[in-house]
PDB file of C-alpha atoms in Angstrom:
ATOM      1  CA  UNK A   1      68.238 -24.830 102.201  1.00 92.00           C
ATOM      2  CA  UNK A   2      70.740 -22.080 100.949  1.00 97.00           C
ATOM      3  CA  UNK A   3      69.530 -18.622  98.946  1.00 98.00           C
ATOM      4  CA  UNK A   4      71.674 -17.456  96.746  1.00 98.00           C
ATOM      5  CA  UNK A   5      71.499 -13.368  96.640  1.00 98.00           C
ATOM      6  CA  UNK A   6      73.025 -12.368  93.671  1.00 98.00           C
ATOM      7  CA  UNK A   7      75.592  -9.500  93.353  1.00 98.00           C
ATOM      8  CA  UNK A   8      75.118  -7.530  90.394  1.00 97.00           C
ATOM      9  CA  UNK A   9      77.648  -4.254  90.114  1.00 96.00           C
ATOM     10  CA  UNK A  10      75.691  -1.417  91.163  1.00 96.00           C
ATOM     11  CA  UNK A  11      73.496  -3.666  93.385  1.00 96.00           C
ATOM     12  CA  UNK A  12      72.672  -2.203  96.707  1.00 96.00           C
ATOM     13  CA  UNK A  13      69.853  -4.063  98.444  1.00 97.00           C
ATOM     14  CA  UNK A  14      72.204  -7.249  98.608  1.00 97.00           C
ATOM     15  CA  UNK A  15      72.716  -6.938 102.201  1.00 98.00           C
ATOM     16  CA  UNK A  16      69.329  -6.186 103.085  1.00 97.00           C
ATOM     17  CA  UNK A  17      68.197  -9.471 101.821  1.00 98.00           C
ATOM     18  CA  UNK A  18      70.736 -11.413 103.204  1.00 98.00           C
ATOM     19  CA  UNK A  19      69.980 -10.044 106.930  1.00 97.00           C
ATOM     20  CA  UNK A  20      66.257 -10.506 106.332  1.00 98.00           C
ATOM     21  CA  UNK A  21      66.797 -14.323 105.955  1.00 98.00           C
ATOM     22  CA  UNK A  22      69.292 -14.800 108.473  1.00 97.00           C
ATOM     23  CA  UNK A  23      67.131 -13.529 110.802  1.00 97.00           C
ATOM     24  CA  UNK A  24      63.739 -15.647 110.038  1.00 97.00           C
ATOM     25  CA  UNK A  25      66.485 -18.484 110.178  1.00 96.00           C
ATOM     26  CA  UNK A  26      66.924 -19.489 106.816  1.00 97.00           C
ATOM     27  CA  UNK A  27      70.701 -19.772 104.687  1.00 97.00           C
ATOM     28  CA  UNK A  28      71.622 -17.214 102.668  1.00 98.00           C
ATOM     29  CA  UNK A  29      74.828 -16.213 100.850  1.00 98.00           C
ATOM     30  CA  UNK A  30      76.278 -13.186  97.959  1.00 98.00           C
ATOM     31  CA  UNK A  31      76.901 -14.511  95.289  1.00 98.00           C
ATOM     32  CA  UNK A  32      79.195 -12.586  92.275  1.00 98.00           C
ATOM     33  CA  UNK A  33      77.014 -12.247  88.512  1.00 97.00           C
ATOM     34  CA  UNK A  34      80.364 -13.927  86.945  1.00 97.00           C
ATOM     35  CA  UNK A  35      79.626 -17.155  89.274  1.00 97.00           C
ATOM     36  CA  UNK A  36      78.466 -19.939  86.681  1.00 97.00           C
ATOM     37  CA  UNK A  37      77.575 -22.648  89.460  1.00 97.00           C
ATOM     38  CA  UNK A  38      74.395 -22.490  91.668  1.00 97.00           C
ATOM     39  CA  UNK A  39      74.375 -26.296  92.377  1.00 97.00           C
ATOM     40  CA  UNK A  40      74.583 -25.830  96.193  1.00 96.00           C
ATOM     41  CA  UNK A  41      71.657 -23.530  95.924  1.00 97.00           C
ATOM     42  CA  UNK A  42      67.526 -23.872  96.315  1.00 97.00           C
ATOM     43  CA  UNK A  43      66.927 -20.515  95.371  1.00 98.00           C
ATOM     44  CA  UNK A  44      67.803 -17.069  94.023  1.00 98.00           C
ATOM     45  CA  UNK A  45      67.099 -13.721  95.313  1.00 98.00           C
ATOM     46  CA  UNK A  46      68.239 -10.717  92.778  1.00 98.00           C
ATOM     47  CA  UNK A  47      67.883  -7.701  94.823  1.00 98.00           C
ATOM     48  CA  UNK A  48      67.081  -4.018  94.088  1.00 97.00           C
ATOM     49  CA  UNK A  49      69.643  -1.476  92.898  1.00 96.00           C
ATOM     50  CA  UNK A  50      70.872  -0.226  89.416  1.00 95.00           C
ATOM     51  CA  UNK A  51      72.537  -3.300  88.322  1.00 94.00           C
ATOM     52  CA  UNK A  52      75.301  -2.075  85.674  1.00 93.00           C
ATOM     53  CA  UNK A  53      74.452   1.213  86.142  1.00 92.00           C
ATOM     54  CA  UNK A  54      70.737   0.793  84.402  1.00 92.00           C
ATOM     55  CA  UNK A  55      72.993   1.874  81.543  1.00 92.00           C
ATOM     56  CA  UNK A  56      70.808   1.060  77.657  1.00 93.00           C
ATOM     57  CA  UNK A  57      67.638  -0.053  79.874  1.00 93.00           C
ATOM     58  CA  UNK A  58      67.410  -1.253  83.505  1.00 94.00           C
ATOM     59  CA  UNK A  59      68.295  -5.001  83.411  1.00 94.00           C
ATOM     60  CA  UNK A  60      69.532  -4.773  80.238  1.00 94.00           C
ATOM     61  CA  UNK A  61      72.688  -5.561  80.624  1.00 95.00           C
ATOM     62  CA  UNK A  62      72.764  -7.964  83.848  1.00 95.00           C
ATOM     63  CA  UNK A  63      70.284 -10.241  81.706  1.00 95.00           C
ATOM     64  CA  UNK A  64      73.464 -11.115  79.928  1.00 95.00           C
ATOM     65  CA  UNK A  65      76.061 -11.717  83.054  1.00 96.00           C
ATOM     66  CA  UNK A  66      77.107 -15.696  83.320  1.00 97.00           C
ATOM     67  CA  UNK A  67      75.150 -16.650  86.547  1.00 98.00           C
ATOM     68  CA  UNK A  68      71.676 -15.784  84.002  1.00 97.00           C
ATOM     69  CA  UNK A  69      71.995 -19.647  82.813  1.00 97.00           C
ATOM     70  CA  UNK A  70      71.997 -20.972  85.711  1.00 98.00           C
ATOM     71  CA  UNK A  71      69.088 -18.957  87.082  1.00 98.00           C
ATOM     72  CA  UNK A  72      67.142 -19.685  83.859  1.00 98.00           C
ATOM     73  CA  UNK A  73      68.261 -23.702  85.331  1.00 98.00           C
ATOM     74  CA  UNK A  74      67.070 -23.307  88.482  1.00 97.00           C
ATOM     75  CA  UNK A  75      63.549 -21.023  87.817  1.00 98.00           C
ATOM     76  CA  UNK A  76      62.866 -24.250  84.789  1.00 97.00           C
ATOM     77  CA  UNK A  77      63.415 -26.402  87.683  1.00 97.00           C
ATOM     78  CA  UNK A  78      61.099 -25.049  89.418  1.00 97.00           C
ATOM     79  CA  UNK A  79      62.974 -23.636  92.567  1.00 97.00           C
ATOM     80  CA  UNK A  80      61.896 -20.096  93.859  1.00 98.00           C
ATOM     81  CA  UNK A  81      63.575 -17.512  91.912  1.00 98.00           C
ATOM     82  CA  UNK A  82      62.554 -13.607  93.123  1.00 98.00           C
ATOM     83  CA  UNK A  83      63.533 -10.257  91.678  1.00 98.00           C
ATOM     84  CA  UNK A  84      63.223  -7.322  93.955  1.00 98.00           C
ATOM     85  CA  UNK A  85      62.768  -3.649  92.258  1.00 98.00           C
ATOM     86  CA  UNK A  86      65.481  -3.803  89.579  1.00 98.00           C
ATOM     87  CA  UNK A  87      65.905  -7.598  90.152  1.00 98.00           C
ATOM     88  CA  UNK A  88      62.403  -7.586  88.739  1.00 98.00           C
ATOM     89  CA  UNK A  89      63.403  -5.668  86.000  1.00 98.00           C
ATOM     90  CA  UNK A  90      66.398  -8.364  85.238  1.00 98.00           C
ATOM     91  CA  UNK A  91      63.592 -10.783  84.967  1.00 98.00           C
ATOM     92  CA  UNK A  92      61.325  -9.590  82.874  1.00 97.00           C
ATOM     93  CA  UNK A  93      64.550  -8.518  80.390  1.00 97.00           C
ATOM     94  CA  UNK A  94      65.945 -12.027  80.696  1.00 97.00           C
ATOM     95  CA  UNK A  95      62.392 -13.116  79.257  1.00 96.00           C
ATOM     96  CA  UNK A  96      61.738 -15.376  83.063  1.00 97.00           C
ATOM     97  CA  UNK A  97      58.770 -12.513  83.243  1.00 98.00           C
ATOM     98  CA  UNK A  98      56.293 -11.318  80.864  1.00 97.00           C
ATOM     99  CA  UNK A  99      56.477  -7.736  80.317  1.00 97.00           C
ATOM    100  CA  UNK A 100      58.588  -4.728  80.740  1.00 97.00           C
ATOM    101  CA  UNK A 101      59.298  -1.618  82.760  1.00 97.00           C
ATOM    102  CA  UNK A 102      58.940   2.127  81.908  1.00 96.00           C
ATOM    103  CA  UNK A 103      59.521   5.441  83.910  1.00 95.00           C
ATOM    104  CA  UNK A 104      56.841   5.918  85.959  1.00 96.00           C
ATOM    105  CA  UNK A 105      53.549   7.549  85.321  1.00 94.00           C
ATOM    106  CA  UNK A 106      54.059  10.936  86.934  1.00 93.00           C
ATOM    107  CA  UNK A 107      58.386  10.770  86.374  1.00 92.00           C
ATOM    108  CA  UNK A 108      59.316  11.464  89.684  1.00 94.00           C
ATOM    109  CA  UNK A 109      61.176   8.982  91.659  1.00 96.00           C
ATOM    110  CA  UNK A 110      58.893   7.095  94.301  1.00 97.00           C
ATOM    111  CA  UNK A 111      60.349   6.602  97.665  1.00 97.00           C
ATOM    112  CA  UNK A 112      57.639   6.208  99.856  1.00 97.00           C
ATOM    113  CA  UNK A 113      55.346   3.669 101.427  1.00 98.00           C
ATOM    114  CA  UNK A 114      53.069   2.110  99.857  1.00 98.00           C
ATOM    115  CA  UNK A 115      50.317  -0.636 100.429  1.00 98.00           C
ATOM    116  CA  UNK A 116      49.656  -3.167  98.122  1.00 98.00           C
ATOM    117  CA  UNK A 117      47.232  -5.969  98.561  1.00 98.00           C
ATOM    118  CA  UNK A 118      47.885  -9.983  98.241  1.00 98.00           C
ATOM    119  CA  UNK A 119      45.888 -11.000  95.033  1.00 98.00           C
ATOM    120  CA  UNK A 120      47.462 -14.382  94.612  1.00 98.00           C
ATOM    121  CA  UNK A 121      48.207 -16.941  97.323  1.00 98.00           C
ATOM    122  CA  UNK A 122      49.398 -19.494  94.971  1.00 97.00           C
ATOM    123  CA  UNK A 123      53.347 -18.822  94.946  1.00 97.00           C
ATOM    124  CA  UNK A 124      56.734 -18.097  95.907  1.00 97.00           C
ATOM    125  CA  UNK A 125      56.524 -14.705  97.624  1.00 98.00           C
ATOM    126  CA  UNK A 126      52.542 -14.820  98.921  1.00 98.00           C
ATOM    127  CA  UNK A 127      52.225 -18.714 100.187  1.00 97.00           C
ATOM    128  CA  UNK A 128      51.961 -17.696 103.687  1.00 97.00           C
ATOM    129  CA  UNK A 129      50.247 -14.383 102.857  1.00 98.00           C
ATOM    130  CA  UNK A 130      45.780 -14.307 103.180  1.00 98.00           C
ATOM    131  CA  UNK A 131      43.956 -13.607  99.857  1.00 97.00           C
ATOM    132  CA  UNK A 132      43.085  -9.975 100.467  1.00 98.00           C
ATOM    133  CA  UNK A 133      45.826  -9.054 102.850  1.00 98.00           C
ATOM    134  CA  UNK A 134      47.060  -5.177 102.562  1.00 98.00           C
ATOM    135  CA  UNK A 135      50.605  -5.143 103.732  1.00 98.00           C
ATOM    136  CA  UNK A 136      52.467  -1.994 104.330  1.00 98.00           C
ATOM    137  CA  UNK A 137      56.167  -1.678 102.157  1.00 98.00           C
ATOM    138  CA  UNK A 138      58.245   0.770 100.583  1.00 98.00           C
ATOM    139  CA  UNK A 139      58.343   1.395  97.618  1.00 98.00           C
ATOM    140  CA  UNK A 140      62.088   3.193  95.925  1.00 97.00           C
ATOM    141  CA  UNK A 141      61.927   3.298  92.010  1.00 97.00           C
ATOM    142  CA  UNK A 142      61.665   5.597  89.059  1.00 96.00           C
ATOM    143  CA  UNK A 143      61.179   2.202  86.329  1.00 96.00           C
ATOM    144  CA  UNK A 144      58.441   0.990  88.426  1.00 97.00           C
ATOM    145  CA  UNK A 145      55.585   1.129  85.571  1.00 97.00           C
ATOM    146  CA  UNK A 146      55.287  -2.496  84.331  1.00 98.00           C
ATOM    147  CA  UNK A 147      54.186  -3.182  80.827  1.00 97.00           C
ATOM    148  CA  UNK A 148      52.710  -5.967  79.879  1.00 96.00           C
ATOM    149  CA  UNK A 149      51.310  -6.205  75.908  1.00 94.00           C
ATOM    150  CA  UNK A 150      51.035  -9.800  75.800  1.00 91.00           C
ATOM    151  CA  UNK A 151      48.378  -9.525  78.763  1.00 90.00           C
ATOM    152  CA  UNK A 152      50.217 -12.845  79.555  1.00 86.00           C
ATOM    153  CA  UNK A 153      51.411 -11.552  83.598  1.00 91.00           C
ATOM    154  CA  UNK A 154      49.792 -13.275  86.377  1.00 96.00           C
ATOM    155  CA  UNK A 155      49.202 -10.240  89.145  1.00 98.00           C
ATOM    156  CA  UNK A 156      50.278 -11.475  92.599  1.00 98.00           C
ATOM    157  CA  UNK A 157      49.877  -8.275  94.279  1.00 98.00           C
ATOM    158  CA  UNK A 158      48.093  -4.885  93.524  1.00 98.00           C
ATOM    159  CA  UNK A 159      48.644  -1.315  94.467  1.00 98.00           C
ATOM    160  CA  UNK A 160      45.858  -0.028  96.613  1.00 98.00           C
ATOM    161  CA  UNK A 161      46.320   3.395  94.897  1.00 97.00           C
ATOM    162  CA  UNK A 162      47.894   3.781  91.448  1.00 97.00           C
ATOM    163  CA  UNK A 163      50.964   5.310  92.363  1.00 97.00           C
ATOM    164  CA  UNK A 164      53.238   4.881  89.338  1.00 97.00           C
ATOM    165  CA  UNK A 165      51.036   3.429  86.373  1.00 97.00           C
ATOM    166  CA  UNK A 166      51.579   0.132  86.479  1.00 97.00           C
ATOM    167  CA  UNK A 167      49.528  -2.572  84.421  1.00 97.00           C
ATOM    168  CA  UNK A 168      46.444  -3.648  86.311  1.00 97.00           C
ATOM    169  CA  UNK A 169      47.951  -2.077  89.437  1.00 98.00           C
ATOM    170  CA  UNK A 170      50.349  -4.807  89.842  1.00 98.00           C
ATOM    171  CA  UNK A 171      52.738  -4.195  92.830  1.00 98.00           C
ATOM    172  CA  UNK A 172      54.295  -8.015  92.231  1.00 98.00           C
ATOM    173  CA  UNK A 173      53.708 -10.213  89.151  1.00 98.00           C
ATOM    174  CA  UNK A 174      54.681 -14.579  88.546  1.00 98.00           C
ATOM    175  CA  UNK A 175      55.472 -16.741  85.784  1.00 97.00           C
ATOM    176  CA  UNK A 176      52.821 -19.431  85.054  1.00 96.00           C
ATOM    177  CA  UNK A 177      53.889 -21.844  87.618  1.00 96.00           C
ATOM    178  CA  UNK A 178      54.251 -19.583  90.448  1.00 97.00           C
ATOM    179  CA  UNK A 179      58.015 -19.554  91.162  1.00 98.00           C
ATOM    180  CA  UNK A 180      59.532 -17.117  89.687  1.00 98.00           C
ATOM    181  CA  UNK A 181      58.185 -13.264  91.066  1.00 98.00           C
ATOM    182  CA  UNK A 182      58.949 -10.095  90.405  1.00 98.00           C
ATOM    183  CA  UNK A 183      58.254  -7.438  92.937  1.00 98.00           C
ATOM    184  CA  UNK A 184      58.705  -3.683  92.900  1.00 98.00           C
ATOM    185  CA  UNK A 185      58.457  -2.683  96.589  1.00 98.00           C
ATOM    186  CA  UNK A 186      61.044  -3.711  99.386  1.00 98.00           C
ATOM    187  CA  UNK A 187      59.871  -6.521 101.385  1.00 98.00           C
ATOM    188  CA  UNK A 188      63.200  -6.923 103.176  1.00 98.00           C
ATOM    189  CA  UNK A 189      63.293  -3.059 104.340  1.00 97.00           C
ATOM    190  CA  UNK A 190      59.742  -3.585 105.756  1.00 97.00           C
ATOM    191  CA  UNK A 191      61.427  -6.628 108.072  1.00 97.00           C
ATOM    192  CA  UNK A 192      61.664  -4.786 111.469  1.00 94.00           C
ATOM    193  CA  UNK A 193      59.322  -1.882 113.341  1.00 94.00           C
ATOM    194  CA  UNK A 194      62.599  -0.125 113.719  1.00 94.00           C
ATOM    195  CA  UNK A 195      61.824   0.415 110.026  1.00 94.00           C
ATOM    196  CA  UNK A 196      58.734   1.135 110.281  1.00 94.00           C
ATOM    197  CA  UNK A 197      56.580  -1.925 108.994  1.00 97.00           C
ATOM    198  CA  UNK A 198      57.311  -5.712 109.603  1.00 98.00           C
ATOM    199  CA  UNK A 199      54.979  -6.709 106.559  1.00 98.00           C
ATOM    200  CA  UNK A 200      57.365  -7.908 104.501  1.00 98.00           C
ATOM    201  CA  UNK A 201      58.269 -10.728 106.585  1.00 98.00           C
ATOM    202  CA  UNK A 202      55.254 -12.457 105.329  1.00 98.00           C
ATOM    203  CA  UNK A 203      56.818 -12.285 102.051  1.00 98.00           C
ATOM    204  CA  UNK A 204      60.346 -13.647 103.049  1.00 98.00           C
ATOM    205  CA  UNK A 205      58.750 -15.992 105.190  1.00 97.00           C
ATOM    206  CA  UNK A 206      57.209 -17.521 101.885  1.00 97.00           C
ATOM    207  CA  UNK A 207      59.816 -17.442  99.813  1.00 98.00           C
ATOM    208  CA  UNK A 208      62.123 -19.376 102.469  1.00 97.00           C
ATOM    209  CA  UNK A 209      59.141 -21.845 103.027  1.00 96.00           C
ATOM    210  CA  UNK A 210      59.057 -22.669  99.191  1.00 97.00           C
ATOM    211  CA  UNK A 211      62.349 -23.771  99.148  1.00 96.00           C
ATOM    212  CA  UNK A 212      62.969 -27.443  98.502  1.00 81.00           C
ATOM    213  CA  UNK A 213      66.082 -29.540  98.684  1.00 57.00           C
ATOM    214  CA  UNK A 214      67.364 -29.641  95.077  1.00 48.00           C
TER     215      UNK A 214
ATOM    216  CA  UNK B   1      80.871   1.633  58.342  1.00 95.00           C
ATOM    217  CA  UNK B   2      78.953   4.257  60.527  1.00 97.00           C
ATOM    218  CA  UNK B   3      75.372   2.757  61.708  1.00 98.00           C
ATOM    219  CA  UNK B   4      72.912   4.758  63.193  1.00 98.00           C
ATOM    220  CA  UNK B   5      70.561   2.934  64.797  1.00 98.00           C
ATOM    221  CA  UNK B   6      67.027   4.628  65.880  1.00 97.00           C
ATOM    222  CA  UNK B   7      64.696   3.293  68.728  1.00 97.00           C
ATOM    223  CA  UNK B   8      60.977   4.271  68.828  1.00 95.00           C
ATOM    224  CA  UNK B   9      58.961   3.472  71.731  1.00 93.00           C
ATOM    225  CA  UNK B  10      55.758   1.471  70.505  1.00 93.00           C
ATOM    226  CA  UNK B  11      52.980   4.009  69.861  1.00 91.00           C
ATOM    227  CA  UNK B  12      50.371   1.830  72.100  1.00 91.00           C
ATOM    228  CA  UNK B  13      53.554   1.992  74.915  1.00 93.00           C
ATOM    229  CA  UNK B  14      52.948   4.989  77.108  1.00 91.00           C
ATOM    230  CA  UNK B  15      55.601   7.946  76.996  1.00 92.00           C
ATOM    231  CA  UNK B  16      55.196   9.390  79.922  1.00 91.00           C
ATOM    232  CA  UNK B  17      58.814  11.574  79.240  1.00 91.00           C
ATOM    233  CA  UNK B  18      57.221  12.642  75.647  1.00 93.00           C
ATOM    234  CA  UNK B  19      53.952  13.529  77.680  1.00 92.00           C
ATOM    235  CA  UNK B  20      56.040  15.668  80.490  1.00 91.00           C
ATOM    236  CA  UNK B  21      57.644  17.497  77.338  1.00 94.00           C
ATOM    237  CA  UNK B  22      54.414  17.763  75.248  1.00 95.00           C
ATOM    238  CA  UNK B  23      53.087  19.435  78.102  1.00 94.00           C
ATOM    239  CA  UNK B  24      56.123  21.927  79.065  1.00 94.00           C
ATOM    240  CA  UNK B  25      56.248  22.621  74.816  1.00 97.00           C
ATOM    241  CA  UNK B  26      52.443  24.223  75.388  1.00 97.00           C
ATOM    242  CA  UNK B  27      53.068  26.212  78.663  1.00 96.00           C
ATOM    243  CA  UNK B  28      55.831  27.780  76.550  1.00 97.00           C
ATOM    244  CA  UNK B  29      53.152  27.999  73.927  1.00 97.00           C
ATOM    245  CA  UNK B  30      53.732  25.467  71.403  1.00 97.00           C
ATOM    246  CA  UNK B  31      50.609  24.361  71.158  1.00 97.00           C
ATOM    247  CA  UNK B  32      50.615  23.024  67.710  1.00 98.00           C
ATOM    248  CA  UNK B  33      53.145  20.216  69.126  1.00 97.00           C
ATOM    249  CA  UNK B  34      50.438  17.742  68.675  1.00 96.00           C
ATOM    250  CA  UNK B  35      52.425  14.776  69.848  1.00 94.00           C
ATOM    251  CA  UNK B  36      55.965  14.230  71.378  1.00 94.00           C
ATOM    252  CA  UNK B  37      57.616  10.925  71.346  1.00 93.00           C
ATOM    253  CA  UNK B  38      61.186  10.710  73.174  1.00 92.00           C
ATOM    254  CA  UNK B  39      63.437   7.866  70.935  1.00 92.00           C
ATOM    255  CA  UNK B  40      66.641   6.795  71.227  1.00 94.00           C
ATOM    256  CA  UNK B  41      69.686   7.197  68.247  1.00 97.00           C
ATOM    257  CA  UNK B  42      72.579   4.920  69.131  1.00 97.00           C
ATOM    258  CA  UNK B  43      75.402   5.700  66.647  1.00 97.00           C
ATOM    259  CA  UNK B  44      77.900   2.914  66.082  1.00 97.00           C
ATOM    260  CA  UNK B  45      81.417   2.278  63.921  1.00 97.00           C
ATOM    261  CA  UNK B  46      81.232  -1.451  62.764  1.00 97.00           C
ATOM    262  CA  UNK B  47      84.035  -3.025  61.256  1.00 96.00           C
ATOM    263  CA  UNK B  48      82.962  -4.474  57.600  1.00 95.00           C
ATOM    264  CA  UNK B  49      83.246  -4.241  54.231  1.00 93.00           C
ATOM    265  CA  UNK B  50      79.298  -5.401  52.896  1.00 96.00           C
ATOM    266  CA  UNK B  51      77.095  -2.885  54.026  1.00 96.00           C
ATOM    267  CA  UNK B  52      74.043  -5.584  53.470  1.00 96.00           C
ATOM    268  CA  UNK B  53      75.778  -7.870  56.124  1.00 97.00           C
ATOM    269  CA  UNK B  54      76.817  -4.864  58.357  1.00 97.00           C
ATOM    270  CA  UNK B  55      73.223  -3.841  58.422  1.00 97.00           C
ATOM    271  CA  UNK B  56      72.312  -7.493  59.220  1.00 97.00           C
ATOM    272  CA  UNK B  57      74.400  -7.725  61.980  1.00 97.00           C
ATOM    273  CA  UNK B  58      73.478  -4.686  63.922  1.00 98.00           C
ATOM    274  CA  UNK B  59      69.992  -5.801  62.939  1.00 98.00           C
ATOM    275  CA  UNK B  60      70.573  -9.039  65.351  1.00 97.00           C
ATOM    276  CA  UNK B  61      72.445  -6.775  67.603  1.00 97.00           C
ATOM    277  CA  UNK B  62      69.293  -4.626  67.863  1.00 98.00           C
ATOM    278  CA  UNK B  63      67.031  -8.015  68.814  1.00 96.00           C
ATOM    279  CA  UNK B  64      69.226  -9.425  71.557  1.00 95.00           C
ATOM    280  CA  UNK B  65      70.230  -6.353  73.112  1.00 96.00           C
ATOM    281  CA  UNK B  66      70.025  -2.854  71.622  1.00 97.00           C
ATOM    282  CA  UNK B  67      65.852  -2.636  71.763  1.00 97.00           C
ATOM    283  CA  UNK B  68      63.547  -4.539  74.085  1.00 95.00           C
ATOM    284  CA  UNK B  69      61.044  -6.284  72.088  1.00 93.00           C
ATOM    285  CA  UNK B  70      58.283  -6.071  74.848  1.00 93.00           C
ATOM    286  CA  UNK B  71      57.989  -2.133  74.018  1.00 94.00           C
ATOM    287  CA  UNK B  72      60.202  -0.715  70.869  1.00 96.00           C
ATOM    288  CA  UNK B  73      60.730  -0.914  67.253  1.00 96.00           C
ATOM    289  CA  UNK B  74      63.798  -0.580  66.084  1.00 97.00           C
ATOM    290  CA  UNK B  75      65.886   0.929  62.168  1.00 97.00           C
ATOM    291  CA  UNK B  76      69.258   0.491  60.871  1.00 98.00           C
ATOM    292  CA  UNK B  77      70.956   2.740  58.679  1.00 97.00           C
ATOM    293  CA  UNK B  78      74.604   2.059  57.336  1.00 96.00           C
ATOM    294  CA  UNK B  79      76.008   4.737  55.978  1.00 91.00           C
ATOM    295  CA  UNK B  80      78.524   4.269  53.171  1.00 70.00           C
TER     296      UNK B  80
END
C-alpha cells in the first residue's frame, strides 16, 4: 500500500505528510507534479503550501500540472485521494470538489489551533474517527473560506467556532462517494505531543486504512 | 490585439477585501461609498488578425483558466 505525496513547486507540507505515515507504518513516497504515472500507487496525498506560488487563484494553476489525470484516474477509481489546506484548494479547482475558496472572513491569516468536530464517519479521512469527536489541529491559511453555491459539498468536519467564514462551518468537505477530501487544517502537524496535539493521527490513521490494493 | 479582460466576483460571493475597504473608505469619511467590490483586470497582447475570433479565444481562455466558475463572471474586450 504506497501514498503518493505529491510535490507541487511552492509545496511545503510535503515532508510533513510523508513522516506522519512512515511513522503509523504505512508507504509513502514524493512524487514530482510533471510525473504522469501513479500505477504503483493506492493513494494520493496533495499537501498544504502555495503550490505555484497561489499566483491567478490558489490551485489555479497546479489543477493543470500532468500528474492531475492521473489523480482524476485514481479518485474515479475510487482510491483515497486527500487535499490538505491548499491541496484542498487544488481539488476543488480541478472540479474533484464542489466549491471554492475565498480570503477569509476577517482577512487576516489564521495560524492557530483550532477544533473542529467529526460530522461524517463515512470516508477517507474520518473512518476511524467517532461521530461527534472534537479533535484539536492547526489551522495555517488566509484562503480558508470555502464556497460552495451549488450546496452540492458533503461536510465531513465542522469548526466548533466560525473562525474564517466557511460554508456551514466546514473544517473538511468529500465528494459523493467519500474518497476524495479536502481539509483545511493540518492533521499531520497535530501527529506528535511534541507538537502539541496527536489528533490528527486519527485522521492519517483513516486515510492509510482506506487504502486498497489497486 | 490588446484584450482586457475584467473579473467580477459574483455579487451573492462574499467580498470580504471590498468589505475591509468599504469600511476603511467611511472611517476616512466616505460614507456615500455604498458598496465596494474588489475585481480583477488582466490585460493581454494576443496574436490575431479577427478580432471576433480573438475575443472568442480569450473567451475559452477565461472558462478553463482565467475565472473560476464556482464564484466569478467574467468580460472580454479586444481593442482594435
Amino acid at each position: 500500500m504506497r501514498t503518493a505525496v505529491v510535490v507541487f513547486p511552492g509545496v511545503n507540507c510535503e515532508h510533513d505528510v510523508v513522516q506522519v505515515i512512515r511513522s503509523l507504518g504505512g508507504e509513502a513516497d514524493l512524487v514530482w507534479h510533471r510525473v504522469t504515472d501513479l500505477s504503483d500507487f493506492d493513494g494520493v496525498i496533495l499537501p498544504g503550501g502555495f503550490a505555484h506560488g497561489d499566483a491567478l487563484r490558489t490551485g489555479a494553476i497546479a489543477r493543470f500540472s500532468p500528474v492531475m489525470g492521473e489523480i482524476e484516474r485514481l479518485a474515479g477509481s475510487g482510491a483515497p485521494v486527500l487535499g490538505i489546506c491548499n491541496g484542498w484548494q487544488v481539488l476543488c479547482e480541478s472540479g474533484l470538489l464542489p466549491g471554492a475558496h475565498i480570503a477569509n472572513r476577517d482577512l487576516s491569516f489564521i495560524c492557530d489551533f483550532v477544533e473542529v468536530e467529526v460530522v461524517d464517519t463515512g470516508t477517507i479521512l474520518t473512518r476511524s474517527a467517532q461521530p461527534g469527536q472534537v479533535l484539536r489541529v492547526p489551522l495555517n491559511s488566509y484562503e480558508g473560506n470555502w464556497v460552495d453555491p451549488s450546496g452540492e459539498g458533503r461536510v465531513v468536519m465542522r469548526y466548533v467556532d466560525d473562525p474564517n467564514g466557511s460554508q456551514n462551518r466546514a473544517a473538511a468537505v468529500a465528494n459523493g462517494p467519500g474518497n476524495v477530501v479536502g481539509i483545511m487544517p493540518h492533521p499531520e502537524r497535530a501527529s506528535d505531543s511534541l507538537l502539541g496535539s496527536t489528533d490528527g493521527l486519527v485522521l492519517m490513521e483513516s486515510f492509510l486504512h482506506s487504502l486498497v490494493a489497486a | 490585439m490588446k484584450v482586457t479582460v475584467t473579473i467580477d466576483r459574483r455579487p451573492e460571493i462574499a467580498d470580504p477585501e471590498g468589505t475591509t475597504v468599504k469600511r476603511a473608505l467611511h472611517d476616512l469619511g466616505f460614507t456615500e461609498a455604498k458598496a465596494v467590490r474588489m475585481d480583477r483586470v488582466i490585460h493581454l497582447d494576443v496574436d490575431g488578425e479577427d478580432a471576433d475570433e480573438v475575443k472568442a479565444r480569450v473567451e475559452e481562455m477565461c472558462r478553463r483558466l482565467l475565472a473560476n466558475p464556482v464564484l466569478e463572471d467574467f468580460a472580454v474586450e479586444v481593442s482594435r
